[in-house]
CSV table of C-alpha atoms in Angstrom, one decimal:
chain,number,residue,atom,x,y,z
A,1,MET,CA,-104.8,35.1,23.1
A,2,LYS,CA,-106.1,37.0,20.0
A,3,LYS,CA,-103.4,38.6,17.8
A,4,VAL,CA,-103.9,42.1,16.5
A,5,LEU,CA,-101.7,43.7,13.8
A,6,ILE,CA,-101.5,47.5,14.0
A,7,ILE,CA,-100.2,49.2,10.9
A,8,GLU,CA,-99.7,52.9,11.8
A,9,ASP,CA,-96.9,55.4,11.0
A,10,ASP,CA,-97.5,57.6,14.0
A,11,LYS,CA,-95.1,56.1,16.6
A,12,THR,CA,-96.9,57.5,19.6
A,13,LEU,CA,-100.3,56.2,18.5
A,14,ARG,CA,-98.8,52.9,17.6
A,15,GLU,CA,-97.1,52.5,21.0
A,16,ASN,CA,-100.1,53.7,23.0
A,17,SER,CA,-102.4,51.4,21.0
A,18,THR,CA,-100.1,48.4,21.6
A,19,LEU,CA,-99.9,49.1,25.3
A,20,PHE,CA,-103.7,49.4,25.6
A,21,LEU,CA,-104.4,46.2,23.7
A,22,LYS,CA,-101.9,44.2,25.8
A,23,MET,CA,-103.5,45.5,28.9
A,24,ASN,CA,-106.8,44.1,27.6
A,25,GLY,CA,-105.5,40.6,26.9
A,26,PHE,CA,-104.4,40.9,23.3
A,27,GLU,CA,-101.2,40.1,21.6
A,28,ALA,CA,-100.1,43.1,19.5
A,29,ILE,CA,-97.8,43.2,16.5
A,30,THR,CA,-96.9,46.5,14.9
A,31,ALA,CA,-95.8,47.9,11.5
A,32,CYS,CA,-94.7,51.4,10.8
A,33,ASP,CA,-95.8,51.4,7.1
A,34,GLY,CA,-98.0,49.5,4.7
A,35,SER,CA,-95.2,47.5,3.1
A,36,GLU,CA,-94.1,46.1,6.5
A,37,GLY,CA,-97.7,45.6,7.4
A,38,ILE,CA,-98.4,43.3,4.4
A,39,HIS,CA,-95.2,41.3,5.2
A,40,LEU,CA,-96.2,40.9,8.9
A,41,ALA,CA,-99.8,40.0,8.0
A,42,ILE,CA,-98.6,37.1,5.8
A,43,GLU,CA,-96.0,36.0,8.3
A,44,HIS,CA,-98.2,36.1,11.5
A,45,LEU,CA,-101.8,35.7,10.1
A,46,PRO,CA,-103.3,37.9,12.9
A,47,ASP,CA,-106.9,37.5,14.0
A,48,ILE,CA,-107.6,41.2,13.1
A,49,ILE,CA,-105.8,44.1,11.4
A,50,ILE,CA,-106.0,47.8,12.4
A,51,CYS,CA,-104.6,49.9,9.6
A,52,ASP,CA,-104.1,53.6,9.0
A,53,ILE,CA,-104.9,55.0,5.5
A,54,VAL,CA,-102.3,57.7,4.8
A,55,MET,CA,-98.8,56.1,5.2
A,56,PRO,CA,-95.5,56.2,3.4
A,57,LYS,CA,-94.5,53.6,0.7
A,58,VAL,CA,-97.9,51.8,0.7
A,59,ASN,CA,-101.1,53.3,1.8
A,60,GLY,CA,-103.9,51.6,3.7
A,61,TYR,CA,-106.1,51.0,0.6
A,62,GLU,CA,-103.2,49.2,-1.1
A,63,VAL,CA,-102.6,47.1,2.0
A,64,LEU,CA,-106.2,46.0,2.0
A,65,LYS,CA,-106.2,45.2,-1.7
A,66,SER,CA,-103.0,43.1,-1.4
A,67,LEU,CA,-104.3,41.1,1.6
A,68,ARG,CA,-107.7,40.5,0.1
A,69,ASN,CA,-106.0,38.9,-2.9
A,70,ILE,CA,-104.0,36.4,-0.8
A,71,ASN,CA,-105.8,33.2,0.3
A,72,ALA,CA,-104.3,33.1,3.8
A,73,THR,CA,-105.2,36.7,4.7
A,74,SER,CA,-108.3,37.3,2.6
A,75,LEU,CA,-110.8,36.8,5.4
A,76,ILE,CA,-109.0,38.5,8.3
A,77,PRO,CA,-111.2,41.3,9.7
A,78,PHE,CA,-109.8,44.7,8.6
A,79,ILE,CA,-110.4,48.0,10.4
A,80,PHE,CA,-109.3,51.3,8.8
A,81,LEU,CA,-107.9,53.9,11.2
A,82,SER,CA,-107.5,57.4,9.8
A,83,GLY,CA,-107.8,61.1,10.4
A,84,LYS,CA,-110.0,61.4,7.3
A,85,SER,CA,-113.6,61.7,8.0
A,86,GLU,CA,-115.2,62.5,4.6
A,87,LYS,CA,-117.9,60.1,3.4
A,88,GLU,CA,-116.0,59.5,0.2
A,89,ASP,CA,-113.1,58.0,2.1
A,90,PHE,CA,-115.4,55.9,4.2
A,91,ARG,CA,-117.2,54.5,1.1
A,92,ALA,CA,-113.9,53.8,-0.6
A,93,GLY,CA,-112.6,51.7,2.3
A,94,MET,CA,-115.8,49.7,2.6
A,95,LYS,CA,-116.0,49.1,-1.1
A,96,LEU,CA,-112.5,47.5,-1.0
A,97,GLY,CA,-113.8,45.1,1.7
A,98,ALA,CA,-112.9,46.8,5.0
A,99,ASP,CA,-115.0,45.6,8.0
A,100,ASP,CA,-115.1,48.8,9.9
A,101,TYR,CA,-113.8,52.4,10.0
A,102,LEU,CA,-112.6,54.5,12.9
A,103,THR,CA,-111.5,58.1,12.7
A,104,LYS,CA,-108.8,59.8,14.7
A,105,PRO,CA,-108.8,61.1,17.3
A,106,PHE,CA,-110.7,58.1,18.8
A,107,ASN,CA,-111.6,56.7,22.2
A,108,TYR,CA,-109.7,53.5,23.1
A,109,ASP,CA,-112.8,52.0,24.6
A,110,GLU,CA,-114.4,52.5,21.2
A,111,LEU,CA,-111.5,50.7,19.5
A,112,LEU,CA,-111.8,47.8,21.9
A,113,GLN,CA,-115.5,47.5,21.3
A,114,ILE,CA,-115.0,47.4,17.5
A,115,ILE,CA,-112.3,44.8,17.8
A,116,LYS,CA,-114.4,42.6,20.0
A,117,LEU,CA,-117.4,42.9,17.8
A,118,ARG,CA,-115.5,42.0,14.6
A,119,LEU,CA,-113.8,39.0,16.2
A,120,GLU,CA,-117.1,37.8,17.5
A,121,LYS,CA,-118.7,38.0,14.1
A,122,GLN,CA,-115.7,36.2,12.6
A,123,GLU,CA,-116.0,33.4,15.1
A,124,GLN,CA,-119.8,33.1,14.4
A,125,LEU,CA,-119.1,32.8,10.7
A,126,LEU,CA,-116.6,30.0,11.2
A,127,ARG,CA,-118.9,28.2,13.6
A,128,ALA,CA,-121.8,28.5,11.3
A,129,ALA,CA,-119.9,27.1,8.3
A,130,HIS,CA,-118.7,24.2,10.4
A,131,GLU,CA,-122.1,23.4,11.9
A,132,ILE,CA,-124.0,23.6,8.6
A,133,ASN,CA,-121.6,21.2,6.9
A,134,ARG,CA,-121.6,18.8,9.9
A,135,GLN,CA,-125.4,18.5,9.6
A,136,GLN,CA,-125.1,17.5,5.9
A,137,PRO,CA,-124.8,13.8,5.2
A,138,ASN,CA,-121.7,12.9,3.3
A,139,SER,CA,-123.0,9.7,1.9
A,140,ALA,CA,-126.2,7.7,1.6
A,141,SER,CA,-125.4,6.0,4.8
A,142,GLY,CA,-124.7,9.2,6.6
A,143,GLU,CA,-121.1,8.2,7.1
A,144,THR,CA,-119.0,10.9,8.9
A,145,SER,CA,-115.6,9.1,9.4
A,146,PRO,CA,-112.6,10.6,7.8
A,147,ASN,CA,-112.1,9.8,4.1
A,148,ILE,CA,-108.6,8.4,4.3
A,149,GLU,CA,-108.3,7.7,0.6
A,150,PHE,CA,-109.2,11.3,-0.3
A,151,ILE,CA,-106.9,12.7,2.4
A,152,ASN,CA,-104.0,10.7,1.0
A,153,SER,CA,-104.8,11.9,-2.5
A,154,LEU,CA,-104.3,15.5,-1.3
A,155,ASN,CA,-101.1,14.6,0.4
A,156,ILE,CA,-102.4,16.0,3.7
A,157,SER,CA,-100.2,14.9,6.7
A,158,LYS,CA,-101.3,13.7,10.1
A,159,ARG,CA,-100.0,16.9,11.6
A,160,GLU,CA,-102.0,19.0,9.2
A,161,ILE,CA,-105.1,17.0,10.1
A,162,GLU,CA,-104.4,17.8,13.8
A,163,VAL,CA,-104.0,21.5,13.0
A,164,LEU,CA,-107.1,21.5,10.8
A,165,GLU,CA,-109.2,19.9,13.6
A,166,LEU,CA,-108.2,22.6,16.0
A,167,ILE,CA,-108.8,25.4,13.4
A,168,SER,CA,-112.3,24.1,12.9
A,169,LYS,CA,-113.0,24.4,16.6
A,170,GLY,CA,-112.0,28.0,16.6
A,171,PHE,CA,-108.6,27.9,18.3
A,172,THR,CA,-106.1,30.6,17.5
A,173,ASN,CA,-102.7,29.9,16.0
A,174,THR,CA,-101.1,30.5,19.4
A,175,GLU,CA,-103.5,28.1,21.2
A,176,ILE,CA,-103.0,25.5,18.5
A,177,ALA,CA,-99.2,25.8,18.9
A,178,GLU,CA,-99.5,25.3,22.7
A,179,LYS,CA,-101.7,22.2,22.3
A,180,LEU,CA,-99.5,20.6,19.7
A,181,PHE,CA,-96.2,21.7,21.2
A,182,ILE,CA,-95.1,23.5,18.0
A,183,SER,CA,-94.4,27.1,17.2
A,184,PRO,CA,-97.1,29.6,16.0
A,185,ARG,CA,-95.0,30.0,12.8
A,186,THR,CA,-95.2,26.3,12.2
A,187,VAL,CA,-99.0,26.5,12.6
A,188,ASP,CA,-99.0,29.3,10.1
A,189,PHE,CA,-97.0,27.1,7.7
A,190,HIS,CA,-99.5,24.2,8.0
A,191,ARG,CA,-102.5,26.5,7.6
A,192,SER,CA,-101.1,28.0,4.4
A,193,ASN,CA,-100.3,24.5,3.1
A,194,LEU,CA,-103.9,23.4,3.8
A,195,LEU,CA,-105.3,26.4,2.0
A,196,VAL,CA,-103.2,25.5,-1.1
A,197,LYS,CA,-103.9,21.8,-1.0
A,198,THR,CA,-107.7,22.3,-0.7
A,199,ASN,CA,-107.8,25.3,-3.1
A,200,SER,CA,-109.5,27.3,-0.4
A,201,LYS,CA,-109.5,31.1,-0.3
A,202,ASN,CA,-109.9,31.6,3.4
A,203,THR,CA,-110.3,29.8,6.7
A,204,ALA,CA,-114.1,29.6,6.5
A,205,GLU,CA,-113.9,28.0,3.0
A,206,LEU,CA,-111.2,25.6,4.3
A,207,ILE,CA,-113.4,24.4,7.1
A,208,THR,CA,-116.4,24.0,4.7
A,209,TYR,CA,-114.2,22.0,2.3
A,210,ALA,CA,-112.8,19.8,5.1
A,211,VAL,CA,-116.2,18.8,6.5
A,212,LYS,CA,-117.8,18.3,3.1
A,213,TYR,CA,-115.1,15.9,1.9
A,214,ARG,CA,-114.7,14.3,5.3
A,215,ILE,CA,-111.1,15.4,5.8
A,216,ILE,CA,-112.1,15.9,9.5
A,217,SER,CA,-114.9,14.1,11.2
């Protein structure tokens, strides 16, 4: 089940969006302001973020800037949701790295379409990164077995290898947790550790690194 983080200060819109997404097979997490949204994004590492622009404490632009500067959240698809429709606001959001922009009032079917499109593109990117690197020989003999010595030098545990293998196959944190009989929060912890240990900025870079250096086969 894909996880969607909704950052929106309008309670009615937040609750209606949550209900709609749950009815369509998504797990929904909500935040009522930008500050809480940043905290929940880091804690839960959602598959996609829907964020209003005009909010108390921290606005949507500041949320996006913060999350793009954090390794674990830098590649999460980000959709701006706002009552602003001026071209300047749209350009500002896209310049900061937003993946899409939806103006209020909106049609929920349109929201669903955008979410599915962005998730599909994200999965294509991860699959492509993994496939390209699998096709590249790692040594003169074309050896593809795990590089145990290198893995040990990075202090990567057996459990982290298991998590990494499933990440590379496109499984969500919730699915990985179910397969390994651990909590989603523990999966988040292992993912964050792997990003640090491999000096990777995002999940696609982590997979590329893992295949290139034969951390996974």
